[in-house]
Amino acid sequence: MSLLVFLFQVIALSVLFFSEVCHAGKNIPANFVFGDSLVDAGNNNYLATLSKANYDPNGIDFGSPTGRFTNGRTIVDIVYQALGSDELTPPYLAPTTRGYLILNGVNYASGGSGILNSTGKIFGERINVDAQLDNFATTRRDIISWIGESEAAKLFRSAIFSVTTGSNDLINNYFTPVVSTVERKVTSPEVFVDTMISRFRLQLTRLYQLGARKIVVINIGPIGCIPFERESDPTAGDECSVEPNEVAQMYNIKLKTLLEDLNKNLQGSRFVYADVFRIVYDILQNYSILRYVIASI
């Protein structure tokens, strides 16, 4: 995905975050982040994995690599600072992420991770969503021990939780060249997506049970348009690979229904569906008009 596309993804997603979750008043809410390489703040630096970003040109905006899979801040970094924070949400595995620092939030994301525990195994170690929730449960216990259960519940009710996951379950699991050939013959896309949704329902419900109430869930973007998928598909030519995008949209439709269902059945919950697929695909299809927008920034 080009830097230009990412730039406008950041702008558009920032609008979504502001419009949907920024009603907490003047106080900056705590920020708890779950997901994959799109929002990893450096957790994979501490893992034995091929999925690392601790090398140039990653982090050039910081002067050196930080473990983020980008030139600088991730989307959640940008939004949280836009809310008024002077700090970036620290990675869970960093030795310095201890003590009262965690009252402001923690980043649990891990590059290469996914909803399914089998996702990303080709890279080695990674912290998939189930394990990220385990880590948050540990953080939660620490917070309760310091400020008490009542104050901790208040903190979690006002906090922003974001979950950015699912892409790797397709890119580095179902659509992995050669490795997934046999599985794709016996498992239809519909069945695979249903498995993802079923697992994700349990994970989001657990997050709610751990105290989260304002939860922004990012859908899967047009993965068929990334260079890897286009190069892997000899029929794509200069266009996006069709099947990965179709399966991503199949998942997204079911994800939106899932979040609507959770909002109805989990009292006090506010699950927000962030439509990255629509934003990025629209940019790719209408890129010619962006020169005028860029000129005005």
CSV table of C-alpha atoms in Angstrom, one decimal:
chain,number,residue,atom,x,y,z
A,1,MET,CA,0.0,0.0,0.0
A,2,SER,CA,1.5,3.4,-1.0
A,3,LEU,CA,2.3,6.2,1.4
A,4,LEU,CA,-0.3,8.3,-0.2
A,5,VAL,CA,-3.0,5.8,0.4
A,6,PHE,CA,-1.9,5.4,4.0
A,7,LEU,CA,-2.0,9.2,4.5
A,8,PHE,CA,-5.6,9.4,3.4
A,9,GLN,CA,-6.5,6.3,5.4
A,10,VAL,CA,-5.1,8.1,8.5
A,11,ILE,CA,-7.1,11.3,7.7
A,12,ALA,CA,-10.4,9.4,7.1
A,13,LEU,CA,-10.0,7.1,10.0
A,14,SER,CA,-9.2,10.1,12.3
A,15,VAL,CA,-12.6,11.6,11.3
A,16,LEU,CA,-14.3,8.3,12.2
A,17,PHE,CA,-12.6,8.1,15.6
A,18,PHE,CA,-13.4,11.7,16.4
A,19,SER,CA,-17.1,11.5,15.4
A,20,GLU,CA,-17.7,8.2,17.1
A,21,VAL,CA,-15.7,8.0,20.4
A,22,CYS,CA,-14.6,11.5,21.3
A,23,HIS,CA,-17.3,12.4,23.6
A,24,ALA,CA,-15.4,12.0,26.9
A,25,GLY,CA,-15.2,15.7,27.7
A,26,LYS,CA,-12.0,17.5,28.3
A,27,ASN,CA,-10.2,14.6,30.1
A,28,ILE,CA,-8.1,12.5,27.8
A,29,PRO,CA,-9.3,8.9,28.0
A,30,ALA,CA,-7.0,5.9,28.5
A,31,ASN,CA,-6.1,4.2,25.2
A,32,PHE,CA,-6.0,0.4,24.9
A,33,VAL,CA,-4.9,-0.9,21.6
A,34,PHE,CA,-5.3,-4.5,20.1
A,35,GLY,CA,-4.3,-5.6,16.7
A,36,ASP,CA,-1.6,-6.4,14.1
A,37,SER,CA,1.2,-4.6,12.3
A,38,LEU,CA,-1.0,-1.7,11.4
A,39,VAL,CA,-1.0,-0.6,15.0
A,40,ASP,CA,1.9,-2.5,16.7
A,41,ALA,CA,4.0,0.0,18.7
A,42,GLY,CA,7.0,-2.3,19.2
A,43,ASN,CA,5.8,-5.5,20.9
A,44,ASN,CA,7.4,-7.6,18.2
A,45,ASN,CA,10.8,-6.2,19.1
A,46,TYR,CA,10.7,-8.5,22.1
A,47,LEU,CA,9.6,-11.7,20.2
A,48,ALA,CA,11.5,-14.3,18.2
A,49,THR,CA,9.8,-13.5,14.9
A,50,LEU,CA,10.4,-12.7,11.3
A,51,SER,CA,7.7,-10.1,11.6
A,52,LYS,CA,9.8,-7.2,12.8
A,53,ALA,CA,10.1,-3.5,11.9
A,54,ASN,CA,13.2,-2.6,13.9
A,55,TYR,CA,15.2,-1.6,10.9
A,56,ASP,CA,15.4,1.3,8.4
A,57,PRO,CA,13.5,2.9,6.8
A,58,ASN,CA,10.8,2.2,9.5
A,59,GLY,CA,10.7,5.0,12.1
A,60,ILE,CA,12.5,7.6,10.0
A,61,ASP,CA,10.1,10.3,11.4
A,62,PHE,CA,11.4,9.4,14.9
A,63,GLY,CA,15.0,9.3,13.8
A,64,SER,CA,15.3,5.6,14.3
A,65,PRO,CA,13.1,2.4,14.1
A,66,THR,CA,10.7,2.0,17.0
A,67,GLY,CA,9.1,-1.3,16.1
A,68,ARG,CA,6.2,0.4,14.3
A,69,PHE,CA,5.6,-0.9,10.8
A,70,THR,CA,5.6,2.6,9.3
A,71,ASN,CA,7.7,5.7,8.8
A,72,GLY,CA,6.4,7.2,12.0
A,73,ARG,CA,3.3,7.1,14.1
A,74,THR,CA,0.5,4.6,13.6
A,75,ILE,CA,-3.1,5.7,13.2
A,76,VAL,CA,-3.9,5.1,16.9
A,77,ASP,CA,-0.9,7.2,17.9
A,78,ILE,CA,-2.1,10.1,15.7
A,79,VAL,CA,-5.6,10.0,17.0
A,80,TYR,CA,-4.6,9.7,20.6
A,81,GLN,CA,-2.3,12.7,20.4
A,82,ALA,CA,-5.0,14.6,18.5
A,83,LEU,CA,-7.2,14.0,21.6
A,84,GLY,CA,-4.7,15.9,23.6
A,85,SER,CA,-2.2,13.3,24.8
A,86,ASP,CA,1.5,14.3,25.0
A,87,GLU,CA,2.5,10.7,25.0
A,88,LEU,CA,2.3,7.6,22.7
A,89,THR,CA,0.6,4.5,24.1
A,90,PRO,CA,3.5,2.2,25.1
A,91,PRO,CA,3.9,-1.4,23.9
A,92,TYR,CA,2.9,-4.0,26.6
A,93,LEU,CA,6.2,-6.0,26.3
A,94,ALA,CA,8.5,-3.0,26.8
A,95,PRO,CA,10.3,-3.2,30.2
A,96,THR,CA,9.3,0.4,30.9
A,97,THR,CA,5.6,-0.2,30.5
A,98,ARG,CA,5.1,-0.6,34.2
A,99,GLY,CA,3.6,1.1,37.3
A,100,TYR,CA,1.1,3.9,37.0
A,101,LEU,CA,2.0,4.5,33.4
A,102,ILE,CA,-0.5,1.8,32.4
A,103,LEU,CA,-3.4,3.9,33.8
A,104,ASN,CA,-3.1,5.9,30.5
A,105,GLY,CA,-3.4,2.8,28.4
A,106,VAL,CA,-1.3,0.0,26.8
A,107,ASN,CA,-0.7,-1.2,23.3
A,108,TYR,CA,-1.0,-5.0,23.0
A,109,ALA,CA,-0.8,-5.3,19.1
A,110,SER,CA,1.6,-7.6,17.4
A,111,GLY,CA,2.7,-7.7,13.8
A,112,GLY,CA,1.7,-10.9,12.0
A,113,SER,CA,-1.1,-11.7,14.5
A,114,GLY,CA,-4.7,-12.5,13.8
A,115,ILE,CA,-8.1,-13.5,15.2
A,116,LEU,CA,-7.2,-17.2,14.7
A,117,ASN,CA,-4.4,-18.6,16.8
A,118,SER,CA,-2.9,-20.4,13.8
A,119,THR,CA,-2.5,-17.1,11.9
A,120,GLY,CA,1.0,-15.9,11.5
A,121,LYS,CA,2.7,-19.2,12.4
A,122,ILE,CA,4.9,-18.8,9.4
A,123,PHE,CA,6.7,-15.9,11.1
A,124,GLY,CA,7.4,-17.5,14.4
A,125,GLU,CA,6.3,-15.9,17.6
A,126,ARG,CA,3.4,-13.4,17.5
A,127,ILE,CA,0.7,-12.4,20.0
A,128,ASN,CA,-2.7,-13.3,18.5
A,129,VAL,CA,-5.9,-11.7,19.8
A,130,ASP,CA,-6.6,-14.3,22.5
A,131,ALA,CA,-3.1,-13.8,24.0
A,132,GLN,CA,-3.5,-10.0,23.7
A,133,LEU,CA,-6.7,-10.3,25.8
A,134,ASP,CA,-4.8,-12.4,28.3
A,135,ASN,CA,-2.3,-9.6,28.6
A,136,PHE,CA,-5.0,-7.0,29.0
A,137,ALA,CA,-6.5,-9.2,31.8
A,138,THR,CA,-3.1,-9.0,33.5
A,139,THR,CA,-3.0,-5.2,33.1
A,140,ARG,CA,-6.6,-5.0,34.5
A,141,ARG,CA,-5.6,-6.9,37.6
A,142,ASP,CA,-2.7,-4.5,38.2
A,143,ILE,CA,-4.9,-1.5,37.8
A,144,ILE,CA,-7.5,-2.8,40.2
A,145,SER,CA,-4.8,-3.5,42.8
A,146,TRP,CA,-3.7,0.1,42.6
A,147,ILE,CA,-6.9,2.1,42.4
A,148,GLY,CA,-9.6,-0.3,43.4
A,149,GLU,CA,-12.3,-2.1,41.5
A,150,SER,CA,-14.8,0.9,41.4
A,151,GLU,CA,-12.3,3.4,40.0
A,152,ALA,CA,-10.9,0.8,37.6
A,153,ALA,CA,-14.4,0.2,36.2
A,154,LYS,CA,-14.8,4.0,35.7
A,155,LEU,CA,-11.5,4.1,33.9
A,156,PHE,CA,-12.4,1.3,31.5
A,157,ARG,CA,-15.9,2.7,30.8
A,158,SER,CA,-14.4,6.0,29.7
A,159,ALA,CA,-11.4,4.5,27.9
A,160,ILE,CA,-11.0,4.0,24.1
A,161,PHE,CA,-10.4,0.5,23.0
A,162,SER,CA,-9.5,-0.2,19.4
A,163,VAL,CA,-9.2,-3.6,17.6
A,164,THR,CA,-7.5,-3.7,14.2
A,165,THR,CA,-7.2,-7.3,13.1
A,166,GLY,CA,-8.4,-9.8,10.5
A,167,SER,CA,-6.2,-9.0,7.5
A,168,ASN,CA,-3.5,-11.5,8.4
A,169,ASP,CA,-6.1,-14.2,8.8
A,170,LEU,CA,-6.6,-13.9,5.1
A,171,ILE,CA,-3.2,-12.8,3.8
A,172,ASN,CA,-1.0,-15.0,6.0
A,173,ASN,CA,-3.4,-17.8,6.6
A,174,TYR,CA,-6.1,-18.6,4.1
A,175,PHE,CA,-4.4,-17.0,1.1
A,176,THR,CA,-0.8,-17.9,1.9
A,177,PRO,CA,0.7,-19.3,-1.4
A,178,VAL,CA,1.6,-23.0,-1.4
A,179,VAL,CA,1.1,-23.3,2.4
A,180,SER,CA,-2.7,-23.0,2.3
A,181,THR,CA,-3.3,-24.8,-1.0
A,182,VAL,CA,-4.6,-27.9,0.7
A,183,GLU,CA,-6.8,-26.1,3.2
A,184,ARG,CA,-8.4,-24.0,0.5
A,185,LYS,CA,-9.4,-27.1,-1.3
A,186,VAL,CA,-11.3,-28.5,1.7
A,187,THR,CA,-12.4,-25.2,3.4
A,188,SER,CA,-14.6,-22.8,1.4
A,189,PRO,CA,-14.2,-19.0,1.9
A,190,GLU,CA,-17.6,-18.9,3.6
A,191,VAL,CA,-16.7,-21.5,6.2
A,192,PHE,CA,-13.3,-19.8,6.9
A,193,VAL,CA,-15.0,-16.4,7.3
A,194,ASP,CA,-17.6,-17.9,9.6
A,195,THR,CA,-14.8,-19.4,11.7
A,196,MET,CA,-13.2,-16.0,12.0
A,197,ILE,CA,-16.5,-14.3,13.0
A,198,SER,CA,-17.4,-17.0,15.5
A,199,ARG,CA,-14.0,-16.6,17.2
A,200,PHE,CA,-14.1,-12.8,17.1
A,201,ARG,CA,-17.5,-12.8,18.7
A,202,LEU,CA,-16.0,-14.6,21.7
A,203,GLN,CA,-13.0,-12.3,21.8
A,204,LEU,CA,-15.0,-9.1,21.7
A,205,THR,CA,-17.5,-10.4,24.3
A,206,ARG,CA,-14.5,-11.2,26.5
A,207,LEU,CA,-13.2,-7.7,26.1
A,208,TYR,CA,-16.6,-6.3,27.1
A,209,GLN,CA,-16.6,-8.7,30.1
A,210,LEU,CA,-13.2,-7.3,31.1
A,211,GLY,CA,-14.7,-3.8,31.3
A,212,ALA,CA,-14.4,-2.3,27.9
A,213,ARG,CA,-17.4,-0.2,26.6
A,214,LYS,CA,-16.2,2.1,23.8
A,215,ILE,CA,-14.7,-0.3,21.3
A,216,VAL,CA,-13.7,0.7,17.7
A,217,VAL,CA,-13.4,-2.3,15.4
A,218,ILE,CA,-11.5,-1.8,12.1
A,219,ASN,CA,-12.7,-3.9,9.2
A,220,ILE,CA,-10.4,-5.6,6.6
A,221,GLY,CA,-9.2,-3.3,3.9
A,222,PRO,CA,-8.9,-4.1,0.2
A,223,ILE,CA,-6.1,-6.7,0.6
A,224,GLY,CA,-6.4,-7.7,-3.0
A,225,CYS,CA,-4.9,-4.4,-3.9
A,226,ILE,CA,-1.7,-4.7,-2.0
A,227,PRO,CA,1.4,-5.6,-4.1
A,228,PHE,CA,1.9,-9.0,-2.6
A,229,GLU,CA,-1.6,-10.2,-3.6
A,230,ARG,CA,-1.5,-8.6,-7.0
A,231,GLU,CA,1.9,-10.2,-7.8
A,232,SER,CA,0.6,-13.6,-6.5
A,233,ASP,CA,-2.4,-13.5,-8.9
A,234,PRO,CA,-1.3,-13.9,-12.5
A,235,THR,CA,-4.7,-12.8,-13.7
A,236,ALA,CA,-4.7,-9.5,-11.8
A,237,GLY,CA,-2.5,-7.5,-14.3
A,238,ASP,CA,-2.7,-3.8,-13.3
A,239,GLU,CA,-5.8,-4.3,-11.3
A,240,CYS,CA,-6.5,-5.6,-7.8
A,241,SER,CA,-6.8,-9.3,-7.2
A,242,VAL,CA,-10.5,-10.1,-7.1
A,243,GLU,CA,-10.9,-13.0,-4.8
A,244,PRO,CA,-9.1,-11.6,-1.7
A,245,ASN,CA,-11.2,-8.5,-1.9
A,246,GLU,CA,-14.4,-10.5,-2.3
A,247,VAL,CA,-13.5,-12.6,0.8
A,248,ALA,CA,-12.6,-9.5,2.7
A,249,GLN,CA,-15.9,-7.9,1.9
A,250,MET,CA,-17.7,-11.2,2.9
A,251,TYR,CA,-16.0,-10.9,6.2
A,252,ASN,CA,-16.8,-7.2,6.6
A,253,ILE,CA,-20.5,-7.6,6.0
A,254,LYS,CA,-20.6,-10.3,8.7
A,255,LEU,CA,-18.5,-8.2,11.0
A,256,LYS,CA,-20.9,-5.3,10.8
A,257,THR,CA,-23.8,-7.6,11.6
A,258,LEU,CA,-21.8,-9.0,14.5
A,259,LEU,CA,-21.1,-5.5,16.0
A,260,GLU,CA,-24.8,-4.6,15.6
A,261,ASP,CA,-25.7,-7.7,17.5
A,262,LEU,CA,-23.2,-7.1,20.3
A,263,ASN,CA,-24.5,-3.6,20.7
A,264,LYS,CA,-28.1,-4.9,21.1
A,265,ASN,CA,-27.2,-7.7,23.6
A,266,LEU,CA,-24.3,-6.3,25.7
A,267,GLN,CA,-25.7,-3.6,27.9
A,268,GLY,CA,-23.9,-0.3,27.8
A,269,SER,CA,-21.6,-1.3,25.0
A,270,ARG,CA,-20.7,0.9,22.1
A,271,PHE,CA,-19.0,-1.0,19.3
A,272,VAL,CA,-18.1,1.2,16.4
A,273,TYR,CA,-17.6,-0.2,12.9
A,274,ALA,CA,-14.7,1.6,11.0
A,275,ASP,CA,-15.0,1.0,7.3
A,276,VAL,CA,-11.4,1.0,6.1
A,277,PHE,CA,-12.2,-1.0,3.0
A,278,ARG,CA,-14.6,1.6,1.6
A,279,ILE,CA,-12.2,4.5,2.4
A,280,VAL,CA,-9.1,2.9,0.8
A,281,TYR,CA,-10.9,1.4,-2.2
A,282,ASP,CA,-12.5,4.7,-2.9
A,283,ILE,CA,-9.1,6.4,-2.9
A,284,LEU,CA,-7.6,3.8,-5.2
A,285,GLN,CA,-10.5,4.2,-7.7
A,286,ASN,CA,-10.4,8.0,-7.6
A,287,TYR,CA,-6.7,8.7,-7.0
A,288,SER,CA,-6.6,11.3,-9.8
A,289,ILE,CA,-8.4,13.8,-7.7
A,290,LEU,CA,-6.1,13.5,-4.8
A,291,ARG,CA,-3.5,15.8,-6.3
A,292,TYR,CA,-5.8,18.7,-5.6
A,293,VAL,CA,-6.4,17.6,-2.0
A,294,ILE,CA,-2.7,17.1,-1.4
A,295,ALA,CA,-2.0,20.6,-2.7
A,296,SER,CA,-4.4,22.0,-0.1
A,297,ILE,CA,-2.9,20.2,2.9
